[in-house]
């Protein structure tokens, strides 16, 4: 166990003995991933592009799936699941069952708290053209003020061929929106203002009035940006993002300042772990796709990235949905297994639910459990809650502790103050939906749910290395 009061391992147990965890992930890579992913839909697109490069093939849920082992993924809205299904081992000494081979799963979430566009967004107020916004999830509203904001998300449009609905990703990286702060002279006591989510988070778009018919309205401009006629836009999920690029900061470059660390940092670390685990792309005809997994009896690696965690996960693509369970069952069925093989696979599977963790705040140390200090730069965090706001049990904790040991990175153990309400994540939902042993973990950060968050650069590689060691089993 590592706390602020005990020495932190120096990583000398890393596979190459250099003290640097073996991983392709680093802080610069994380910044690029985040800046490519302003919305859950873009996070899936960014992930999908990297998976394709590594030889993963996209499947459609409406199609029959190939029986051949291989690298696959599918996207359901703002959620994505990727896996490597390996062939039956030719080694007769391998005890692992086939087709009931278990899975090792990394879960994370693609969504982050932000301000989202209302259905009738055009508002005229005091000579300003405004865009109506509302908070998504537990956005820390004060952090969204006085920032240059872009817009991203997806449009659902009538298919040009007639019949059906198609989706278009849309992204505006110009500073078109801003939620202006109230001047200090207009506050009642000059100590701050209480922000009302209904009245105080609409964004300035320009001067004048929408009713002048300026340029086809807000959605009309976005439709033009997406290359579709405005009248074809039937639905949308649009949100704002801070335009300041993610950056490696701090006195010696030891920090990462970025939006959406919660939870794109885990999406990035989990994706890096999966790609590092499966290894280089295999050629067609290589047969058993076991690249990167030394033990042919080991479990098959899975990465699942859920949308809608910040609003409770209860949707057709959130952690409460059937996404993970049905995909795992279909993998077993595609191998030639049956329901019994699926249930046997589930019984042997383990899931690491990765989300972020609260580093001990230097200005508010009293808000943290005094004997469970979490140090930024101190390595991945095991999150435990007796009231099951986190899914971690002794078995899951041991699995992740072993993974950290194999990766040569320190492990920190987090407990929330018993007199403060603890947040939750996809871990308890995943565990209860599937019956899979699940452990909640994260990387330390400050300012969770702010428009701009902060973490240690070294934790990016340490986190990804631990996740890779977990996947490799
Ligand atoms: Zn989160």
Tab-separated table of C-alpha atoms and ligand atoms in Angstrom:
chain	number	residue	atom	x	y	z
A	1	UNK	CA	0.000	0.000	0.000
A	2	UNK	CA	1.287	3.443	-0.903
A	3	UNK	CA	0.157	6.629	0.780
A	4	UNK	CA	1.725	10.049	1.068
A	5	UNK	CA	3.369	8.801	4.244
A	6	UNK	CA	5.113	5.837	2.692
A	7	UNK	CA	7.808	5.771	0.026
A	8	UNK	CA	6.645	5.415	-3.551
A	9	UNK	CA	8.334	2.663	-5.625
A	10	UNK	CA	10.590	4.185	-8.230
A	11	UNK	CA	9.453	2.018	-11.106
A	12	UNK	CA	12.699	0.069	-11.126
A	13	UNK	CA	10.608	-3.057	-11.539
A	14	UNK	CA	9.647	-1.971	-15.056
A	15	UNK	CA	10.193	-4.655	-17.684
A	16	UNK	CA	13.292	-3.080	-19.227
A	17	UNK	CA	14.751	-2.095	-15.842
A	18	UNK	CA	14.983	1.552	-16.902
A	19	UNK	CA	12.430	2.808	-14.406
A	20	UNK	CA	10.172	3.840	-17.280
A	21	UNK	CA	7.028	1.738	-17.669
A	22	UNK	CA	6.842	-0.141	-20.975
A	23	UNK	CA	4.055	1.649	-22.837
A	24	UNK	CA	3.482	3.691	-25.959
A	25	UNK	CA	1.459	6.227	-23.946
A	26	UNK	CA	2.795	9.581	-22.827
A	27	UNK	CA	1.555	13.056	-21.903
A	28	UNK	CA	1.958	14.474	-25.406
A	29	UNK	CA	-0.004	11.597	-26.868
A	30	UNK	CA	-2.755	12.202	-24.346
A	31	UNK	CA	-2.954	15.888	-25.307
A	32	UNK	CA	-3.371	14.944	-28.974
A	33	UNK	CA	-6.065	12.380	-28.166
A	34	UNK	CA	-8.048	14.880	-26.093
A	35	UNK	CA	-7.809	17.684	-28.641
A	36	UNK	CA	-9.073	15.288	-31.325
A	37	UNK	CA	-12.056	14.360	-29.181
A	38	UNK	CA	-14.260	17.314	-28.173
A	39	UNK	CA	-17.422	15.142	-27.951
A	40	UNK	CA	-18.090	11.449	-27.194
A	41	UNK	CA	-18.735	10.921	-30.916
A	42	UNK	CA	-15.348	12.375	-31.756
A	43	UNK	CA	-13.716	10.300	-29.002
A	44	UNK	CA	-15.120	7.202	-30.708
A	45	UNK	CA	-13.938	8.421	-34.118
A	46	UNK	CA	-10.448	9.119	-32.785
A	47	UNK	CA	-10.313	5.685	-31.161
A	48	UNK	CA	-11.718	3.966	-34.247
A	49	UNK	CA	-9.084	5.535	-36.498
A	50	UNK	CA	-6.292	4.236	-34.274
A	51	UNK	CA	-7.857	0.802	-34.056
A	52	UNK	CA	-8.143	0.573	-37.846
A	53	UNK	CA	-4.466	1.444	-38.184
A	54	UNK	CA	-3.674	-1.476	-35.870
A	55	UNK	CA	-5.673	-3.884	-37.996
A	56	UNK	CA	-8.992	-3.803	-36.131
A	57	UNK	CA	-12.044	-4.254	-38.343
A	58	UNK	CA	-15.337	-2.487	-37.655
A	59	UNK	CA	-18.416	-4.690	-37.289
A	60	UNK	CA	-22.060	-3.702	-37.519
A	61	UNK	CA	-24.411	-4.952	-34.812
A	62	UNK	CA	-27.082	-5.566	-37.435
A	63	UNK	CA	-24.856	-7.989	-39.378
A	64	UNK	CA	-23.804	-11.552	-38.717
A	65	UNK	CA	-20.283	-11.659	-37.303
A	66	UNK	CA	-17.328	-13.558	-38.768
A	67	UNK	CA	-16.325	-16.812	-37.118
A	68	UNK	CA	-12.625	-16.108	-37.674
A	69	UNK	CA	-10.609	-14.910	-34.707
A	70	UNK	CA	-9.278	-11.410	-35.098
A	71	UNK	CA	-9.355	-7.781	-34.035
A	72	UNK	CA	-12.759	-6.150	-34.121
A	73	UNK	CA	-14.661	-3.129	-32.833
A	74	UNK	CA	-18.069	-1.564	-33.095
A	75	UNK	CA	-19.477	1.871	-32.372
A	76	UNK	CA	-22.909	2.460	-30.847
A	77	UNK	CA	-23.464	6.238	-30.864
A	78	UNK	CA	-20.947	7.739	-28.430
A	79	UNK	CA	-19.833	4.317	-27.149
A	80	UNK	CA	-17.264	1.916	-28.582
A	81	UNK	CA	-16.132	-1.602	-27.802
A	82	UNK	CA	-13.010	-3.252	-29.220
A	83	UNK	CA	-11.625	-6.722	-28.710
A	84	UNK	CA	-9.166	-9.294	-29.889
A	85	UNK	CA	-10.688	-12.752	-30.181
A	86	UNK	CA	-7.890	-15.236	-30.494
A	87	UNK	CA	-7.946	-18.668	-32.033
A	88	UNK	CA	-8.082	-21.909	-30.099
A	89	UNK	CA	-4.621	-22.660	-28.776
A	90	UNK	CA	-2.742	-25.413	-30.583
A	91	UNK	CA	-0.929	-26.186	-27.348
A	92	UNK	CA	-2.760	-29.119	-25.806
A	93	UNK	CA	-1.285	-28.291	-22.394
A	94	UNK	CA	-3.147	-24.991	-22.304
A	95	UNK	CA	-5.888	-25.365	-19.690
A	96	UNK	CA	-7.975	-22.345	-20.727
A	97	UNK	CA	-11.296	-23.435	-22.193
A	98	UNK	CA	-12.305	-22.625	-25.733
A	99	UNK	CA	-14.769	-21.295	-26.827
A	100	UNK	CA	-15.467	-20.358	-23.176
A	101	UNK	CA	-12.211	-18.407	-22.899
A	102	UNK	CA	-12.694	-15.549	-20.413
A	103	UNK	CA	-12.151	-11.851	-21.047
A	104	UNK	CA	-10.036	-9.188	-19.435
A	105	UNK	CA	-11.898	-5.930	-19.868
A	106	UNK	CA	-10.961	-2.273	-19.486
A	107	UNK	CA	-13.966	0.051	-19.148
A	108	UNK	CA	-13.994	3.839	-19.331
A	109	UNK	CA	-16.338	6.652	-20.396
A	110	UNK	CA	-16.223	8.987	-23.380
A	111	UNK	CA	-18.433	11.793	-22.046
A	112	UNK	CA	-17.474	14.737	-19.857
A	113	UNK	CA	-19.555	17.410	-18.138
A	114	UNK	CA	-20.098	20.428	-20.378
A	115	UNK	CA	-22.674	22.913	-21.669
A	116	UNK	CA	-24.984	21.556	-24.372
A	117	UNK	CA	-27.152	23.232	-26.998
A	118	UNK	CA	-30.915	23.407	-26.411
A	119	UNK	CA	-33.496	22.442	-29.031
A	120	UNK	CA	-34.529	26.057	-29.700
A	121	UNK	CA	-31.110	27.638	-29.255
A	122	UNK	CA	-31.597	31.118	-30.707
A	123	UNK	CA	-32.208	33.729	-28.005
A	124	UNK	CA	-32.272	37.523	-28.363
A	125	UNK	CA	-31.362	39.467	-25.224
A	126	UNK	CA	-30.390	43.123	-24.721
A	127	UNK	CA	-29.016	43.516	-28.231
A	128	UNK	CA	-27.045	40.269	-28.165
A	129	UNK	CA	-27.550	37.168	-30.263
A	130	UNK	CA	-27.350	34.320	-27.743
A	131	UNK	CA	-27.276	30.506	-27.931
A	132	UNK	CA	-29.277	28.670	-25.282
A	133	UNK	CA	-27.150	26.170	-23.357
A	134	UNK	CA	-27.759	23.867	-20.418
A	135	UNK	CA	-25.399	21.844	-18.228
A	136	UNK	CA	-24.692	18.196	-19.011
A	137	UNK	CA	-23.671	16.120	-16.004
A	138	UNK	CA	-22.047	17.734	-13.015
A	139	UNK	CA	-20.378	20.586	-14.886
A	140	UNK	CA	-18.527	22.928	-12.519
A	141	UNK	CA	-20.271	25.962	-13.946
A	142	UNK	CA	-17.876	28.676	-12.788
A	143	UNK	CA	-15.106	27.102	-14.874
A	144	UNK	CA	-17.054	27.604	-18.110
A	145	UNK	CA	-17.211	31.391	-17.834
A	146	UNK	CA	-15.115	33.710	-20.024
A	147	UNK	CA	-13.711	30.918	-22.175
A	148	UNK	CA	-13.627	30.892	-25.946
A	149	UNK	CA	-15.839	27.969	-26.829
A	150	UNK	CA	-16.250	25.865	-29.950
A	151	UNK	CA	-19.117	23.503	-30.803
A	152	UNK	CA	-19.070	19.815	-31.657
A	153	UNK	CA	-21.284	16.757	-31.766
A	154	UNK	CA	-23.407	15.018	-34.339
A	155	UNK	CA	-26.330	15.831	-36.583
A	156	UNK	CA	-29.003	13.296	-37.523
A	157	UNK	CA	-30.034	14.075	-41.084
A	158	UNK	CA	-32.534	12.696	-43.541
A	159	UNK	CA	-30.655	10.329	-45.851
A	160	UNK	CA	-30.215	12.006	-49.240
A	161	UNK	CA	-31.314	8.803	-50.954
A	162	UNK	CA	-34.656	9.059	-49.180
A	163	UNK	CA	-35.735	7.014	-46.183
A	164	UNK	CA	-33.751	6.539	-43.036
A	165	UNK	CA	-31.473	8.702	-40.950
A	166	UNK	CA	-27.749	9.275	-41.300
A	167	UNK	CA	-25.307	10.907	-38.911
A	168	UNK	CA	-22.736	13.615	-39.555
A	169	UNK	CA	-20.032	14.579	-37.148
A	170	UNK	CA	-19.705	18.326	-36.862
A	171	UNK	CA	-16.998	20.390	-35.248
A	172	UNK	CA	-16.388	24.138	-35.098
A	173	UNK	CA	-13.028	25.068	-33.617
A	174	UNK	CA	-13.452	28.816	-33.956
A	175	UNK	CA	-14.355	30.844	-30.853
A	176	UNK	CA	-18.014	31.311	-31.727
A	177	UNK	CA	-19.447	31.127	-28.207
A	178	UNK	CA	-18.665	32.654	-24.822
A	179	UNK	CA	-20.499	32.677	-21.507
A	180	UNK	CA	-19.574	36.059	-20.014
A	181	UNK	CA	-19.036	36.547	-16.309
A	182	UNK	CA	-20.934	39.207	-14.377
A	183	UNK	CA	-18.756	42.239	-13.638
A	184	UNK	CA	-17.576	42.271	-10.029
A	185	UNK	CA	-19.134	45.716	-9.588
A	186	UNK	CA	-22.559	44.237	-10.302
A	187	UNK	CA	-22.326	41.449	-7.744
A	188	UNK	CA	-23.957	41.972	-4.367
A	189	UNK	CA	-20.946	41.486	-2.118
A	190	UNK	CA	-18.008	41.264	-4.541
A	191	UNK	CA	-17.314	37.745	-3.267
A	192	UNK	CA	-18.877	35.806	-6.110
A	193	UNK	CA	-22.192	34.965	-7.697
A	194	UNK	CA	-24.426	31.941	-7.473
A	195	UNK	CA	-24.790	30.541	-10.996
A	196	UNK	CA	-28.285	29.508	-12.026
A	197	UNK	CA	-28.144	26.741	-14.694
A	198	UNK	CA	-31.305	28.086	-16.338
A	199	UNK	CA	-30.453	31.796	-16.475
A	200	UNK	CA	-26.670	32.196	-16.373
A	201	UNK	CA	-25.041	29.805	-18.859
A	202	UNK	CA	-26.416	30.970	-22.205
A	203	UNK	CA	-23.600	31.974	-24.543
A	204	UNK	CA	-23.037	35.139	-26.520
A	205	UNK	CA	-22.858	34.368	-30.242
A	206	UNK	CA	-22.834	37.901	-31.684
A	207	UNK	CA	-24.510	41.280	-31.806
A	208	UNK	CA	-27.933	42.027	-33.221
A	209	UNK	CA	-30.958	39.775	-33.235
A	210	UNK	CA	-31.675	36.286	-34.546
A	211	UNK	CA	-35.064	37.470	-35.680
A	212	UNK	CA	-33.277	39.544	-38.323
A	213	UNK	CA	-32.770	36.177	-40.020
A	214	UNK	CA	-28.991	36.451	-39.832
A	215	UNK	CA	-27.330	33.732	-41.895
A	216	UNK	CA	-29.931	31.030	-41.421
A	217	UNK	CA	-29.698	30.667	-37.673
A	218	UNK	CA	-27.323	28.735	-35.461
A	219	UNK	CA	-28.241	25.246	-36.662
A	220	UNK	CA	-28.255	26.408	-40.275
A	221	UNK	CA	-24.631	27.435	-39.946
A	222	UNK	CA	-23.695	24.121	-38.361
A	223	UNK	CA	-25.511	22.253	-41.122
A	224	UNK	CA	-23.516	24.204	-43.698
A	225	UNK	CA	-20.353	23.278	-41.825
A	226	UNK	CA	-21.356	19.612	-42.009
A	227	UNK	CA	-22.132	19.933	-45.713
A	228	UNK	CA	-25.841	19.153	-45.442
A	229	UNK	CA	-28.940	21.263	-46.182
A	230	UNK	CA	-30.326	22.910	-43.046
A	231	UNK	CA	-33.772	21.465	-43.681
A	232	UNK	CA	-32.364	17.920	-43.644
A	233	UNK	CA	-31.240	18.237	-39.999
A	234	UNK	CA	-33.810	16.343	-37.935
A	235	UNK	CA	-32.013	15.911	-34.635
A	236	UNK	CA	-28.738	16.844	-32.952
A	237	UNK	CA	-26.516	16.295	-29.963
A	238	UNK	CA	-24.315	19.390	-29.784
A	239	UNK	CA	-22.009	20.600	-27.051
A	240	UNK	CA	-19.386	23.216	-26.338
A	241	UNK	CA	-15.678	22.747	-25.772
A	242	UNK	CA	-12.865	24.941	-24.505
A	243	UNK	CA	-10.642	25.903	-27.427
A	244	UNK	CA	-7.402	26.314	-25.475
A	245	UNK	CA	-5.254	23.360	-26.580
A	246	UNK	CA	-4.215	20.715	-24.078
A	247	UNK	CA	-0.674	21.310	-22.886
A	248	UNK	CA	2.206	19.803	-20.980
A	249	UNK	CA	2.817	22.423	-18.294
A	250	UNK	CA	4.469	22.923	-14.904
A	251	UNK	CA	7.943	24.089	-13.931
A	252	UNK	CA	9.634	21.119	-15.590
A	253	UNK	CA	6.895	19.835	-17.857
A	254	UNK	CA	5.622	17.492	-15.178
A	255	UNK	CA	1.926	18.361	-15.532
A	256	UNK	CA	-0.852	18.006	-18.097
A	257	UNK	CA	-3.397	20.829	-18.322
A	258	UNK	CA	-6.375	19.775	-20.414
A	259	UNK	CA	-10.135	19.584	-20.672
A	260	UNK	CA	-11.929	16.241	-20.329
A	261	UNK	CA	-9.138	14.382	-18.488
A	262	UNK	CA	-12.173	12.803	-16.801
A	263	UNK	CA	-12.338	10.500	-18.580
A	264	UNK	CA	-10.470	10.749	-21.873
A	265	UNK	CA	-7.275	10.081	-19.935
A	266	UNK	CA	-8.569	6.560	-19.284
A	267	UNK	CA	-9.898	6.171	-22.844
A	268	UNK	CA	-6.412	7.053	-24.089
A	269	UNK	CA	-4.567	4.891	-21.551
A	270	UNK	CA	-6.966	1.987	-22.177
A	271	UNK	CA	-6.583	2.262	-25.950
A	272	UNK	CA	-2.786	2.392	-25.619
A	273	UNK	CA	-2.945	-0.643	-23.330
A	274	UNK	CA	-5.041	-2.597	-25.819
A	275	UNK	CA	-2.795	-1.709	-28.776
A	276	UNK	CA	0.357	-2.497	-26.793
A	277	UNK	CA	-1.162	-5.812	-25.694
A	278	UNK	CA	-2.235	-7.083	-29.094
A	279	UNK	CA	1.017	-5.960	-30.710
A	280	UNK	CA	1.720	-5.136	-34.345
A	281	UNK	CA	-0.850	-5.739	-37.012
A	282	UNK	CA	-0.844	-9.346	-38.211
A	283	UNK	CA	-1.021	-10.248	-41.871
A	284	UNK	CA	-4.099	-11.828	-43.349
A	285	UNK	CA	-3.645	-15.583	-43.274
A	286	UNK	CA	-1.502	-15.657	-40.157
A	287	UNK	CA	-4.159	-17.750	-38.525
A	288	UNK	CA	-4.138	-17.486	-34.752
A	289	UNK	CA	-4.065	-13.809	-33.852
A	290	UNK	CA	-2.076	-14.066	-30.661
A	291	UNK	CA	0.347	-11.219	-31.269
A	292	UNK	CA	1.500	-9.535	-28.090
A	293	UNK	CA	-0.140	-12.010	-25.734
A	294	UNK	CA	2.604	-14.306	-24.557
A	295	UNK	CA	0.369	-16.858	-22.867
A	296	UNK	CA	-1.892	-18.616	-25.370
A	297	UNK	CA	-4.147	-19.552	-22.475
A	298	UNK	CA	-4.638	-15.957	-21.387
A	299	UNK	CA	-7.978	-14.192	-21.530
A	300	UNK	CA	-9.017	-12.198	-24.589
A	301	UNK	CA	-8.557	-8.415	-24.180
A	302	UNK	CA	-11.547	-6.048	-24.440
A	303	UNK	CA	-11.789	-2.252	-24.292
A	304	UNK	CA	-15.254	-0.737	-23.730
A	305	UNK	CA	-15.801	3.025	-23.767
A	306	UNK	CA	-19.260	4.082	-22.615
A	307	UNK	CA	-21.139	7.304	-23.227
A	308	UNK	CA	-23.480	8.879	-20.650
A	309	UNK	CA	-21.542	8.055	-17.459
A	310	UNK	CA	-21.840	11.646	-16.273
A	311	UNK	CA	-25.649	11.460	-16.317
A	312	UNK	CA	-26.104	8.032	-14.738
A	313	UNK	CA	-25.348	5.627	-17.641
A	314	UNK	CA	-29.009	4.739	-18.235
A	315	UNK	CA	-29.326	4.842	-22.008
A	316	UNK	CA	-29.165	2.563	-25.027
A	317	UNK	CA	-25.403	2.971	-25.139
A	318	UNK	CA	-24.454	3.715	-21.510
A	319	UNK	CA	-23.059	1.244	-19.004
A	320	UNK	CA	-26.621	0.313	-17.999
A	321	UNK	CA	-27.322	-0.824	-21.572
A	322	UNK	CA	-26.835	-4.334	-22.929
A	323	UNK	CA	-23.792	-3.260	-24.966
A	324	UNK	CA	-21.043	-5.077	-23.075
A	325	UNK	CA	-23.041	-8.218	-22.283
A	326	UNK	CA	-24.386	-8.739	-25.776
A	327	UNK	CA	-21.034	-8.140	-27.440
A	328	UNK	CA	-19.271	-10.594	-25.132
A	329	UNK	CA	-21.967	-13.193	-25.776
A	330	UNK	CA	-21.763	-12.670	-29.529
A	331	UNK	CA	-17.983	-13.102	-29.407
A	332	UNK	CA	-18.488	-16.507	-27.773
A	333	UNK	CA	-21.251	-17.417	-30.236
A	334	UNK	CA	-19.050	-16.406	-33.177
A	335	UNK	CA	-16.390	-18.796	-31.873
A	336	UNK	CA	-18.908	-21.588	-32.107
A	337	UNK	CA	-19.841	-21.552	-28.422
A	338	UNK	CA	-23.283	-21.527	-26.835
A	339	UNK	CA	-24.985	-19.857	-23.887
A	340	UNK	CA	-23.242	-22.154	-21.440
A	341	UNK	CA	-19.840	-21.255	-22.906
A	342	UNK	CA	-20.726	-17.569	-22.542
A	343	UNK	CA	-21.660	-17.980	-18.892
A	344	UNK	CA	-18.441	-19.913	-18.264
A	345	UNK	CA	-16.472	-17.126	-19.957
A	346	UNK	CA	-18.190	-14.505	-17.786
A	347	UNK	CA	-17.403	-16.465	-14.631
A	348	UNK	CA	-13.689	-16.285	-15.398
A	349	UNK	CA	-13.574	-12.676	-16.599
A	350	UNK	CA	-12.305	-9.580	-14.805
A	351	UNK	CA	-13.040	-5.919	-15.529
A	352	UNK	CA	-10.974	-2.872	-14.636
A	353	UNK	CA	-13.307	0.120	-14.576
A	354	UNK	CA	-11.012	3.073	-15.204
A	355	UNK	CA	-12.044	6.585	-14.285
A	356	UNK	CA	-10.134	9.399	-12.705
A	357	UNK	CA	-9.272	9.796	-9.014
A	358	UNK	CA	-8.944	12.803	-6.715
A	359	UNK	CA	-5.354	13.755	-6.034
A	360	UNK	CA	-5.000	15.444	-2.650
A	361	UNK	CA	-5.590	19.136	-3.316
A	362	UNK	CA	-2.790	21.381	-2.015
A	363	UNK	CA	-5.213	24.180	-1.119
A	364	UNK	CA	-7.860	21.930	0.416
A	365	UNK	CA	-6.008	19.009	2.053
A	366	UNK	CA	-8.684	18.852	4.774
A	367	UNK	CA	-11.233	17.721	2.156
A	368	UNK	CA	-9.409	14.405	1.810
A	369	UNK	CA	-9.259	11.336	4.027
A	370	UNK	CA	-6.096	12.051	6.025
A	371	UNK	CA	-4.693	8.514	5.875
A	372	UNK	CA	-5.375	8.068	2.162
A	373	UNK	CA	-3.496	10.932	0.591
A	374	UNK	CA	-3.201	10.582	-3.190
A	375	UNK	CA	-0.113	12.046	-4.796
A	376	UNK	CA	-0.128	13.346	-8.375
A	377	UNK	CA	2.755	11.523	-10.007
A	378	UNK	CA	2.377	8.705	-7.482
A	379	UNK	CA	0.906	6.172	-9.891
A	380	UNK	CA	-2.511	4.608	-10.526
A	381	UNK	CA	-5.182	4.648	-7.825
A	382	UNK	CA	-7.335	1.812	-6.524
A	383	UNK	CA	-10.721	3.232	-5.461
A	384	UNK	CA	-12.586	1.509	-2.623
A	385	UNK	CA	-15.943	2.456	-1.110
A	386	UNK	CA	-17.731	0.374	1.531
A	387	UNK	CA	-21.126	1.551	0.251
A	388	UNK	CA	-20.220	0.320	-3.247
A	389	UNK	CA	-20.038	3.671	-4.967
A	390	UNK	CA	-17.018	1.849	-6.391
A	391	UNK	CA	-17.198	-1.824	-7.362
A	392	UNK	CA	-13.789	-2.830	-5.995
A	393	UNK	CA	-13.735	-5.931	-3.835
A	394	UNK	CA	-10.760	-7.830	-2.462
A	395	UNK	CA	-10.465	-10.012	-5.582
A	396	UNK	CA	-10.554	-7.092	-7.997
A	397	UNK	CA	-8.155	-5.095	-5.837
A	398	UNK	CA	-5.711	-7.988	-5.866
A	399	UNK	CA	-5.964	-8.307	-9.672
A	400	UNK	CA	-5.084	-4.632	-10.140
A	401	UNK	CA	-2.339	-4.723	-7.501
A	402	UNK	CA	-0.778	-7.632	-9.393
A	403	UNK	CA	-1.027	-5.710	-12.670
A	404	UNK	CA	0.764	-2.699	-11.138
A	405	UNK	CA	3.428	-5.005	-9.767
A	406	UNK	CA	3.974	-6.603	-13.189
A	407	UNK	CA	4.145	-3.155	-14.804
A	408	UNK	CA	6.596	-1.906	-12.192
A	409	UNK	CA	4.453	1.054	-11.176
A	410	UNK	CA	3.343	2.081	-7.683
A	411	UNK	CA	-0.272	1.674	-6.580
A	412	UNK	CA	-2.114	4.187	-4.412
A	413	UNK	CA	-5.285	3.342	-2.468
A	414	UNK	CA	-8.124	5.863	-2.248
A	415	UNK	CA	-10.952	6.150	0.255
A	416	UNK	CA	-13.301	9.154	0.222
A	417	UNK	CA	-13.902	11.055	3.449
A	418	UNK	CA	-16.791	9.284	5.207
A	419	UNK	CA	-18.517	12.629	5.856
A	420	UNK	CA	-18.543	13.757	2.205
A	421	UNK	CA	-20.707	12.295	-0.595
A	422	UNK	CA	-18.636	10.009	-2.808
A	423	UNK	CA	-19.009	10.071	-6.590
A	424	UNK	CA	-19.520	6.900	-8.568
A	425	UNK	CA	-18.691	5.518	-11.995
A	426	UNK	CA	-19.386	2.663	-14.403
A	427	UNK	CA	-17.790	0.037	-12.152
A	428	UNK	CA	-20.779	-0.833	-9.929
A	429	UNK	CA	-23.101	-0.762	-12.955
A	430	UNK	CA	-20.865	-3.021	-15.024
A	431	UNK	CA	-20.439	-5.433	-12.127
A	432	UNK	CA	-24.158	-5.687	-11.402
A	433	UNK	CA	-25.186	-5.900	-15.063
A	434	UNK	CA	-22.738	-8.650	-15.978
A	435	UNK	CA	-21.697	-10.418	-12.774
A	436	UNK	CA	-18.069	-9.884	-13.738
A	437	UNK	CA	-15.546	-9.194	-10.973
A	438	UNK	CA	-14.847	-5.472	-11.345
A	439	UNK	CA	-12.336	-3.124	-9.789
A	440	UNK	CA	-12.539	0.672	-9.911
A	441	UNK	CA	-9.269	2.441	-10.565
A	442	UNK	CA	-8.084	5.785	-11.898
A	443	UNK	CA	-5.267	8.247	-12.355
A	444	UNK	CA	-4.900	11.167	-9.916
A	445	UNK	CA	-6.084	14.603	-10.992
A	446	UNK	CA	-7.207	17.957	-9.627
A	447	UNK	CA	-10.289	20.009	-10.522
A	448	UNK	CA	-12.482	17.092	-11.619
A	449	UNK	CA	-15.477	18.319	-13.698
A	450	UNK	CA	-13.883	21.707	-14.318
A	451	UNK	CA	-13.688	22.832	-17.941
A	452	UNK	CA	-9.928	22.548	-17.428
A	453	UNK	CA	-8.348	19.798	-15.339
A	454	UNK	CA	-4.834	18.985	-14.164
A	455	UNK	CA	-2.819	15.792	-13.740
A	456	UNK	CA	0.800	14.648	-13.568
A	457	UNK	CA	2.479	13.811	-16.874
A	458	UNK	CA	4.202	10.734	-15.448
A	459	UNK	CA	0.878	9.212	-14.401
A	460	UNK	CA	-0.176	8.873	-18.049
A	461	UNK	CA	2.474	6.246	-18.801
A	462	UNK	CA	2.174	4.600	-15.385
A	463	UNK	CA	-1.596	4.245	-15.777
A	464	UNK	CA	-1.364	2.859	-19.329
A	465	UNK	CA	1.380	0.418	-18.318
A	466	UNK	CA	-0.722	-0.904	-15.434
A	467	UNK	CA	-3.735	-1.333	-17.721
A	468	UNK	CA	-1.610	-3.135	-20.320
A	469	UNK	CA	-0.216	-5.456	-17.656
A	470	UNK	CA	-3.788	-6.185	-16.545
A	471	UNK	CA	-4.934	-6.991	-20.096
A	472	UNK	CA	-1.990	-9.282	-20.731
A	473	UNK	CA	-2.977	-11.160	-17.562
B	1	LIG	ZN1	-15.421	10.151	-14.817
